[in-house]
Short mmCIF file of C-alpha atoms in Angstrom, two decimals:
data_model
loop_
_atom_site.label_atom_id
_atom_site.label_comp_id
_atom_site.label_asym_id
_atom_site.label_seq_id
_atom_site.Cartn_x
_atom_site.Cartn_y
_atom_site.Cartn_z
CA UNK M 1 51.16 -53.13 -29.03
CA UNK M 2 50.85 -50.58 -26.19
CA UNK M 3 47.76 -50.38 -23.99
CA UNK M 4 46.45 -47.31 -22.14
CA UNK M 5 44.39 -46.94 -18.97
CA UNK M 6 42.94 -43.46 -18.42
CA UNK M 7 41.57 -43.25 -14.88
CA UNK M 8 39.50 -40.26 -13.76
CA UNK M 9 39.29 -39.73 -10.01
CA UNK M 10 36.13 -37.67 -10.16
CA UNK M 11 36.51 -34.21 -8.58
CA UNK M 12 40.07 -34.75 -7.25
CA UNK M 13 41.28 -31.25 -8.14
CA UNK M 14 44.52 -29.58 -7.09
CA UNK M 15 43.70 -25.85 -7.03
CA UNK M 16 45.22 -23.03 -8.98
CA UNK M 17 42.72 -22.60 -11.85
CA UNK M 18 43.54 -19.19 -13.36
CA UNK M 19 39.86 -18.39 -13.98
CA UNK M 20 38.50 -19.61 -10.63
CA UNK M 21 37.22 -16.10 -9.88
CA UNK M 22 34.56 -16.59 -12.61
CA UNK M 23 33.01 -19.63 -10.88
CA UNK M 24 31.05 -19.52 -7.64
CA UNK M 25 29.81 -21.50 -4.65
CA UNK M 26 27.00 -19.89 -2.64
CA UNK M 27 27.99 -16.51 -4.10
CA UNK M 28 31.67 -16.92 -3.23
CA UNK M 29 34.23 -17.25 -6.04
CA UNK M 30 36.20 -20.50 -6.18
CA UNK M 31 39.49 -18.62 -5.93
CA UNK M 32 41.65 -20.55 -3.48
CA UNK M 33 39.72 -23.82 -3.56
CA UNK M 34 42.05 -26.82 -3.57
CA UNK M 35 40.52 -30.25 -3.04
CA UNK M 36 43.69 -32.29 -2.50
CA UNK M 37 45.79 -29.72 -0.66
CA UNK M 38 43.00 -28.78 1.74
CA UNK M 39 42.24 -32.43 2.54
CA UNK M 40 45.95 -33.03 3.20
CA UNK M 41 46.16 -29.93 5.39
CA UNK M 42 43.00 -30.80 7.34
CA UNK M 43 44.27 -34.35 7.87
CA UNK M 44 47.61 -33.06 9.16
CA UNK M 45 45.77 -30.80 11.62
CA UNK M 46 43.77 -33.74 12.97
CA UNK M 47 40.52 -32.52 11.38
CA UNK M 48 39.77 -35.66 9.34
CA UNK M 49 39.59 -38.28 12.05
CA UNK M 50 36.31 -40.10 11.30
CA UNK M 51 37.18 -43.63 10.24
CA UNK M 52 40.86 -42.75 9.76
CA UNK M 53 43.55 -40.73 11.53
CA UNK M 54 46.59 -38.57 10.99
CA UNK M 55 48.24 -37.16 7.88
CA UNK M 56 46.87 -38.11 4.47
CA UNK M 57 48.63 -41.29 3.29
CA UNK M 58 48.77 -41.78 -0.49
CA UNK M 59 52.19 -43.37 -0.97
CA UNK M 60 51.62 -44.86 -4.42
CA UNK M 61 50.03 -41.81 -6.04
CA UNK M 62 52.56 -39.57 -4.33
CA UNK M 63 55.43 -41.68 -5.63
CA UNK M 64 54.15 -41.01 -9.15
CA UNK M 65 54.22 -37.28 -8.40
CA UNK M 66 50.87 -36.34 -6.88
CA UNK M 67 52.25 -33.99 -4.22
CA UNK M 68 54.56 -32.35 -6.73
CA UNK M 69 51.63 -31.89 -9.14
CA UNK M 70 49.56 -30.13 -6.46
CA UNK M 71 52.41 -27.79 -5.59
CA UNK M 72 53.04 -27.07 -9.26
CA UNK M 73 49.37 -26.27 -9.86
CA UNK M 74 48.76 -24.08 -6.84
CA UNK M 75 51.83 -23.55 -4.69
CA UNK M 76 49.85 -24.83 -1.69
CA UNK M 77 51.42 -26.94 1.04
CA UNK M 78 50.88 -30.71 0.79
CA UNK M 79 51.70 -32.21 4.20
CA UNK M 80 52.30 -35.94 3.90
CA UNK M 81 52.69 -35.76 0.12
CA UNK M 82 56.37 -34.98 -0.39
CA UNK M 83 57.82 -37.90 -2.37
CA UNK M 84 60.31 -37.38 -5.19
CA UNK M 85 58.33 -38.18 -8.38
CA UNK M 86 59.07 -41.51 -10.04
CA UNK M 87 56.41 -41.21 -12.74
CA UNK M 88 55.05 -38.73 -15.24
CA UNK M 89 53.62 -35.77 -13.34
CA UNK M 90 52.03 -32.41 -14.02
CA UNK M 91 48.75 -30.54 -13.78
CA UNK M 92 46.11 -29.74 -16.39
CA UNK M 93 43.98 -26.63 -16.92
CA UNK M 94 40.49 -26.68 -18.44
CA UNK M 95 39.29 -24.17 -21.04
CA UNK M 96 35.61 -25.20 -21.32
CA UNK M 97 33.22 -22.78 -19.65
CA UNK M 98 31.96 -25.20 -17.04
CA UNK M 99 33.06 -27.18 -14.01
CA UNK M 100 30.79 -30.13 -14.69
CA UNK M 101 31.30 -33.78 -15.52
CA UNK M 102 30.72 -33.72 -19.31
CA UNK M 103 32.87 -30.63 -19.86
CA UNK M 104 35.79 -32.12 -17.97
CA UNK M 105 35.61 -35.58 -19.50
CA UNK M 106 35.05 -34.39 -23.07
CA UNK M 107 38.00 -32.03 -22.86
CA UNK M 108 40.20 -34.74 -21.33
CA UNK M 109 39.17 -36.79 -24.38
CA UNK M 110 40.26 -34.01 -26.74
CA UNK M 111 37.04 -32.00 -27.27
CA UNK M 112 36.49 -28.71 -25.39
CA UNK M 113 32.82 -27.73 -25.06
CA UNK M 114 32.02 -25.08 -27.72
CA UNK M 115 28.84 -23.77 -26.10
CA UNK M 116 27.52 -22.51 -22.77
CA UNK M 117 25.37 -24.95 -20.82
CA UNK M 118 21.84 -24.08 -19.74
CA UNK M 119 21.31 -23.96 -15.98
CA UNK M 120 17.92 -23.90 -14.30
CA UNK M 121 17.34 -20.92 -11.98
CA UNK M 122 17.43 -21.40 -8.22
CA UNK M 123 13.74 -20.62 -7.85
CA UNK M 124 10.62 -22.56 -6.96
CA UNK M 125 9.46 -23.73 -9.38
CA UNK M 126 12.78 -24.18 -11.16
CA UNK M 127 11.44 -25.58 -14.44
CA UNK M 128 9.57 -23.75 -17.21
CA UNK M 129 5.89 -24.77 -17.50
CA UNK M 130 6.41 -26.35 -20.92
CA UNK M 131 9.09 -28.67 -19.54
CA UNK M 132 6.89 -29.66 -16.63
CA UNK M 133 4.03 -30.34 -19.02
CA UNK M 134 6.25 -32.50 -21.21
CA UNK M 135 7.36 -34.58 -18.22
CA UNK M 136 3.71 -35.09 -17.25
CA UNK M 137 2.78 -36.08 -20.80
CA UNK M 138 5.59 -38.60 -21.08
CA UNK M 139 5.01 -39.98 -17.59
CA UNK M 140 1.22 -40.08 -17.91
CA UNK M 141 0.77 -38.15 -14.65
CA UNK M 142 -1.12 -35.02 -13.63
CA UNK M 143 1.90 -33.39 -12.04
CA UNK M 144 5.45 -33.66 -10.74
CA UNK M 145 6.99 -33.35 -7.29
CA UNK M 146 10.05 -31.34 -6.33
CA UNK M 147 10.58 -28.81 -9.14
CA UNK M 148 13.51 -27.18 -7.34
CA UNK M 149 17.23 -27.29 -6.65
CA UNK M 150 17.88 -30.05 -4.14
CA UNK M 151 20.17 -32.74 -2.80
CA UNK M 152 19.21 -36.06 -4.33
CA UNK M 153 19.09 -37.97 -1.06
CA UNK M 154 17.27 -35.20 0.78
CA UNK M 155 14.55 -34.68 -1.81
CA UNK M 156 13.79 -38.41 -1.80
CA UNK M 157 13.31 -38.22 1.96
CA UNK M 158 11.09 -35.16 1.59
CA UNK M 159 8.98 -36.26 -1.38
CA UNK M 160 9.23 -40.04 -1.35
CA UNK M 161 6.06 -40.76 0.61
CA UNK M 162 3.95 -38.49 -1.61
CA UNK M 163 5.58 -40.02 -4.67
CA UNK M 164 4.46 -43.48 -3.53
CA UNK M 165 0.92 -42.18 -2.98
CA UNK M 166 0.50 -40.14 -6.17
CA UNK M 167 2.88 -41.86 -8.57
CA UNK M 168 4.20 -38.46 -9.64
CA UNK M 169 7.94 -38.38 -10.54
CA UNK M 170 10.29 -36.37 -8.32
CA UNK M 171 12.07 -33.82 -10.53
CA UNK M 172 14.96 -31.67 -9.35
CA UNK M 173 18.15 -29.98 -10.48
CA UNK M 174 21.37 -28.58 -9.08
CA UNK M 175 24.01 -26.01 -9.92
CA UNK M 176 25.07 -28.35 -12.72
CA UNK M 177 23.34 -28.40 -16.09
CA UNK M 178 21.13 -31.37 -15.20
CA UNK M 179 17.49 -32.46 -14.98
CA UNK M 180 17.17 -35.34 -12.51
CA UNK M 181 14.16 -37.61 -12.03
CA UNK M 182 13.87 -39.84 -8.96
CA UNK M 183 11.31 -42.61 -8.82
CA UNK M 184 10.68 -45.79 -6.84
CA UNK M 185 11.80 -48.87 -8.75
CA UNK M 186 8.78 -50.90 -7.66
CA UNK M 187 6.02 -48.28 -7.36
CA UNK M 188 6.88 -46.27 -10.48
CA UNK M 189 8.96 -48.91 -12.24
CA UNK M 190 12.60 -48.87 -13.30
CA UNK M 191 11.92 -49.43 -16.98
CA UNK M 192 9.30 -46.69 -16.94
CA UNK M 193 11.73 -44.26 -15.29
CA UNK M 194 14.47 -45.00 -17.81
CA UNK M 195 12.05 -44.60 -20.70
CA UNK M 196 10.83 -41.27 -19.29
CA UNK M 197 14.36 -39.91 -19.03
CA UNK M 198 15.34 -41.24 -22.47
CA UNK M 199 12.29 -39.70 -24.15
CA UNK M 200 12.67 -36.36 -22.34
CA UNK M 201 16.39 -36.03 -23.07
CA UNK M 202 16.18 -34.72 -26.67
CA UNK M 203 14.02 -31.78 -25.58
CA UNK M 204 16.45 -30.78 -22.86
CA UNK M 205 19.53 -31.41 -24.97
CA UNK M 206 18.14 -28.94 -27.51
CA UNK M 207 18.21 -26.37 -24.68
CA UNK M 208 21.87 -27.35 -23.97
CA UNK M 209 20.99 -29.02 -20.69
CA UNK M 210 23.87 -31.44 -20.36
CA UNK M 211 22.25 -34.48 -18.78
CA UNK M 212 18.92 -36.03 -17.88
CA UNK M 213 19.60 -38.41 -15.01
CA UNK M 214 17.43 -41.31 -13.83
CA UNK M 215 17.72 -41.68 -10.04
CA UNK M 216 15.89 -44.86 -8.98
CA UNK M 217 15.38 -45.74 -5.32
CA UNK M 218 13.74 -48.41 -3.19
CA UNK M 219 12.47 -48.77 0.37
CA UNK M 220 9.78 -47.22 2.52
CA UNK M 221 9.28 -43.77 4.07
CA UNK M 222 12.06 -43.25 6.58
CA UNK M 223 14.23 -45.86 4.87
CA UNK M 224 14.61 -44.91 1.21
CA UNK M 225 17.81 -46.01 -0.53
CA UNK M 226 19.10 -45.09 -3.99
CA UNK M 227 20.01 -48.08 -6.14
CA UNK M 228 22.99 -48.57 -8.49
CA UNK M 229 20.67 -48.39 -11.53
CA UNK M 230 21.27 -44.68 -12.10
CA UNK M 231 21.57 -43.79 -15.77
CA UNK M 232 22.72 -40.54 -17.35
CA UNK M 233 21.28 -39.51 -20.72
CA UNK M 234 23.96 -37.06 -21.79
CA UNK M 235 24.11 -34.77 -24.77
CA UNK M 236 26.50 -36.19 -27.35
CA UNK M 237 29.98 -34.67 -27.73
CA UNK M 238 30.10 -32.15 -30.58
CA UNK M 239 32.92 -33.95 -32.43
CA UNK M 240 34.86 -37.23 -32.26
CA UNK M 241 36.72 -37.87 -29.01
CA UNK M 242 39.64 -40.05 -27.98
CA UNK M 243 37.17 -42.94 -27.71
CA UNK M 244 36.09 -42.46 -31.33
CA UNK M 245 39.69 -42.11 -32.51
CA UNK M 246 40.64 -45.41 -30.89
CA UNK M 247 37.57 -47.36 -31.97
CA UNK M 248 37.90 -45.97 -35.50
CA UNK M 249 41.36 -47.50 -35.74
CA UNK M 250 40.12 -50.92 -34.65
CA UNK M 251 41.03 -50.66 -30.98
CA UNK M 252 38.78 -51.95 -28.19
CA UNK M 253 37.54 -49.18 -25.88
CA UNK M 254 36.46 -50.42 -22.46
CA UNK M 255 34.37 -48.03 -20.32
CA UNK M 256 34.33 -48.45 -16.53
CA UNK M 257 31.88 -46.44 -14.43
CA UNK M 258 29.78 -43.71 -16.01
CA UNK M 259 32.06 -43.19 -19.02
CA UNK M 260 29.54 -44.79 -21.37
CA UNK M 261 26.83 -42.39 -20.20
CA UNK M 262 29.07 -39.33 -20.41
CA UNK M 263 30.01 -40.10 -24.02
CA UNK M 264 26.52 -41.29 -25.05
CA UNK M 265 28.11 -44.69 -25.83
CA UNK M 266 29.98 -43.16 -28.76
CA UNK M 267 33.30 -44.88 -29.37
CA UNK M 268 32.66 -47.44 -26.62
CA UNK M 269 33.04 -51.20 -27.02
CA UNK M 270 31.64 -52.32 -23.66
CA UNK M 271 30.73 -50.92 -20.24
CA UNK M 272 31.05 -52.01 -16.62
CA UNK M 273 29.07 -50.10 -13.98
CA UNK M 274 28.65 -50.30 -10.23
CA UNK M 275 29.94 -48.94 -6.94
CA UNK M 276 33.56 -47.79 -6.83
CA UNK M 277 34.70 -50.94 -5.02
CA UNK M 278 33.21 -53.05 -7.81
CA UNK M 279 34.70 -50.79 -10.46
CA UNK M 280 38.15 -51.30 -8.96
CA UNK M 281 37.70 -55.03 -9.50
CA UNK M 282 36.59 -54.31 -13.07
CA UNK M 283 39.64 -52.16 -13.67
CA UNK M 284 41.94 -54.84 -12.25
CA UNK M 285 40.39 -57.40 -14.59
CA UNK M 286 40.89 -55.03 -17.53
CA UNK M 287 44.56 -54.54 -16.66
CA UNK M 288 44.93 -58.29 -16.53
CA UNK M 289 43.05 -59.16 -19.70
CA UNK M 290 42.52 -56.18 -22.05
CA UNK M 291 43.88 -56.75 -25.54
CA UNK M 292 47.04 -55.16 -26.86
CA UNK M 293 46.35 -51.71 -28.30
CA UNK M 294 43.18 -51.20 -26.25
CA UNK M 295 42.02 -48.15 -24.32
CA UNK M 296 40.37 -48.54 -20.91
CA UNK M 297 38.67 -45.36 -19.72
CA UNK M 298 37.48 -45.42 -16.09
CA UNK M 299 35.67 -43.02 -13.76
CA UNK M 300 35.53 -43.38 -9.97
CA UNK M 301 32.66 -41.11 -8.96
CA UNK M 302 32.27 -41.53 -5.21
CA UNK M 303 34.96 -38.99 -4.31
CA UNK M 304 32.54 -36.47 -5.83
CA UNK M 305 29.07 -37.87 -5.29
CA UNK M 306 29.43 -39.28 -1.79
CA UNK M 307 32.01 -37.01 -0.15
CA UNK M 308 32.70 -33.82 -2.12
CA UNK M 309 29.16 -32.53 -2.50
CA UNK M 310 28.44 -33.43 1.13
CA UNK M 311 31.57 -31.59 2.29
CA UNK M 312 32.77 -34.68 4.14
CA UNK M 313 36.50 -34.16 4.64
CA UNK M 314 37.10 -37.39 6.58
CA UNK M 315 35.11 -39.43 4.08
CA UNK M 316 36.98 -37.93 1.15
CA UNK M 317 40.33 -38.66 2.84
CA UNK M 318 39.23 -42.25 3.53
CA UNK M 319 38.20 -42.71 -0.11
CA UNK M 320 41.54 -41.38 -1.37
CA UNK M 321 43.46 -43.68 0.96
CA UNK M 322 41.36 -46.70 -0.05
CA UNK M 323 41.98 -45.93 -3.71
CA UNK M 324 45.72 -45.67 -3.15
CA UNK M 325 45.86 -49.04 -1.36
CA UNK M 326 44.35 -50.66 -4.48
CA UNK M 327 47.05 -49.45 -6.83
CA UNK M 328 49.71 -52.14 -6.25
CA UNK M 329 47.19 -54.69 -7.52
CA UNK M 330 46.82 -52.69 -10.73
CA UNK M 331 50.51 -51.94 -11.12
CA UNK M 332 51.40 -55.59 -10.64
CA UNK M 333 49.19 -56.60 -13.58
CA UNK M 334 50.56 -54.00 -16.01
CA UNK M 335 52.50 -55.23 -19.02
CA UNK M 336 55.67 -53.71 -20.47
CA UNK M 337 54.65 -50.78 -22.64
CA UNK M 338 51.42 -50.01 -20.73
CA UNK M 339 50.48 -46.47 -19.69
CA UNK M 340 48.26 -45.90 -16.65
CA UNK M 341 47.35 -42.23 -16.25
CA UNK M 342 45.42 -40.78 -13.30
CA UNK M 343 43.67 -37.42 -13.50
CA UNK M 344 40.40 -35.65 -12.60
CA UNK M 345 37.63 -33.72 -14.33
CA UNK M 346 37.17 -30.79 -11.90
CA UNK M 347 37.43 -30.11 -8.18
CA UNK M 348 34.99 -30.51 -5.29
CA UNK M 349 36.82 -29.13 -2.26
CA UNK M 350 35.09 -30.55 0.84
CA UNK M 351 36.43 -27.66 2.95
CA UNK M 352 34.85 -25.04 0.67
CA UNK M 353 31.67 -23.04 1.08
CA UNK M 354 28.55 -24.35 -0.69
CA UNK M 355 28.05 -27.79 -2.24
CA UNK M 356 28.99 -27.26 -5.89
CA UNK M 357 32.06 -28.42 -7.79
CA UNK M 358 35.06 -26.11 -7.49
CA UNK M 359 36.98 -24.71 -10.47
CA UNK M 360 40.49 -26.14 -10.19
CA UNK M 361 43.37 -27.49 -12.14
CA UNK M 362 43.64 -31.28 -11.96
CA UNK M 363 46.64 -33.52 -11.32
CA UNK M 364 48.08 -35.66 -14.09
CA UNK M 365 50.26 -38.53 -12.85
CA UNK M 366 51.16 -41.68 -14.72
CA UNK M 367 53.04 -44.95 -14.52
CA UNK M 368 54.72 -46.69 -17.43
CA UNK M 369 56.69 -43.95 -19.18
CA UNK M 370 59.42 -43.26 -16.63
CA UNK M 371 60.04 -40.23 -14.44
CA UNK M 372 59.36 -36.98 -16.27
CA UNK M 373 57.74 -33.62 -15.57
CA UNK M 374 54.88 -32.72 -17.90
CA UNK M 375 54.50 -29.25 -16.38
CA UNK M 376 51.31 -27.22 -16.69
CA UNK M 377 49.35 -28.63 -19.62
CA UNK M 378 45.83 -28.47 -21.03
CA UNK M 379 43.07 -31.04 -20.62
CA UNK M 380 43.28 -31.77 -24.35
CA UNK M 381 46.96 -32.63 -23.90
CA UNK M 382 45.84 -35.63 -21.85
CA UNK M 383 43.95 -36.99 -24.87
CA UNK M 384 46.90 -36.29 -27.17
CA UNK M 385 49.27 -38.05 -24.77
CA UNK M 386 47.11 -41.18 -24.54
CA UNK M 387 46.60 -41.17 -28.32
CA UNK M 388 50.33 -40.85 -28.92
CA UNK M 389 51.06 -43.72 -26.56
CA UNK M 390 48.56 -45.90 -28.41
CA UNK M 391 50.00 -44.87 -31.76
CA UNK M 392 46.73 -43.38 -33.02
CA UNK M 393 46.84 -41.08 -36.03
CA UNK M 394 44.42 -38.53 -34.50
CA UNK M 395 45.63 -36.34 -31.61
CA UNK M 396 42.98 -33.62 -31.53
CA UNK M 397 43.82 -30.06 -30.50
CA UNK M 398 46.23 -31.12 -27.77
CA UNK M 399 49.96 -31.85 -27.63
CA UNK M 400 51.41 -35.09 -26.34
CA UNK M 401 53.84 -34.74 -23.43
CA UNK M 402 55.59 -38.00 -24.33
#
């Protein structure tokens, strides 16, 4: 029985979204943003030389059709990515009114978002008084710190010392539909932080805030470090997704990375979490051992969280090249009949203005079904394609390209 591996390279967009003019970074529309093409162009110009050098080298992804997918999506030049496709290749366009993680993943899993997310205003304070009061009640504190839009690492540096003195949680948001709470694992307590976020989540989900995120850290002032114990409390998808379809037909669904959080553990058999390097090991083990008929759904987040938001072109290029070097290990463990499909949930062009995600099409390249052009497809077509490969009866609103 066929197996499927759906691998999301978080934020690895390829430009060309037809509605990019409706989405903004620092007041500038995302028209023209192109994560992959701009990294390739910067690398070819010698502008991504920290920890690497020269043109962008992604031979395994490019052999599947990555360069061709970028050019199809946007028409932009892709120096260094010019291989003749040997896999399934195309580019997908999102319809959900958001360029955030849940919107992208849900739609890739067959369910476009039917509502508009709530975003906190870029003011100080950012949160309504009743929300602040609810956080204080649940935390048992007299106040909160932060209460503004902020970078997660920066706000810990700015508020961490006061947090350790007062015990007040550090609350912040971003241009995404999120409410984030940072707290020291030892001073505040990890279990207490997770309970606070879990108990607050229903109130914010009712407002259509997509996620409440626990952001634990350790260390001392001047040397604070976030830990891998982050947990997202996401609003549940509005209808069954690819994960539910598979589990409902008796298939194992293995989540790698933050997939379990994104789908509120619906339709998930088990979860592996950690840094991207650890997740690559987890994915390799899944390719080697996952049962026939199973679905493995993986997310590699550091392209986005570590490099995209920080507008680190060299770092992003290094991460892409590292990822590509890992692929022969995965390909070598695939069985006849397996499908391994690589895509993304949105863009995060590190050459772009601002620090937000960028509205882009995403590449769709796959190994296991021969060389074929998928063309320009929808995000929901990804779910339909994986479902068709697995032989599931449900396909959702999409159309399989197989």
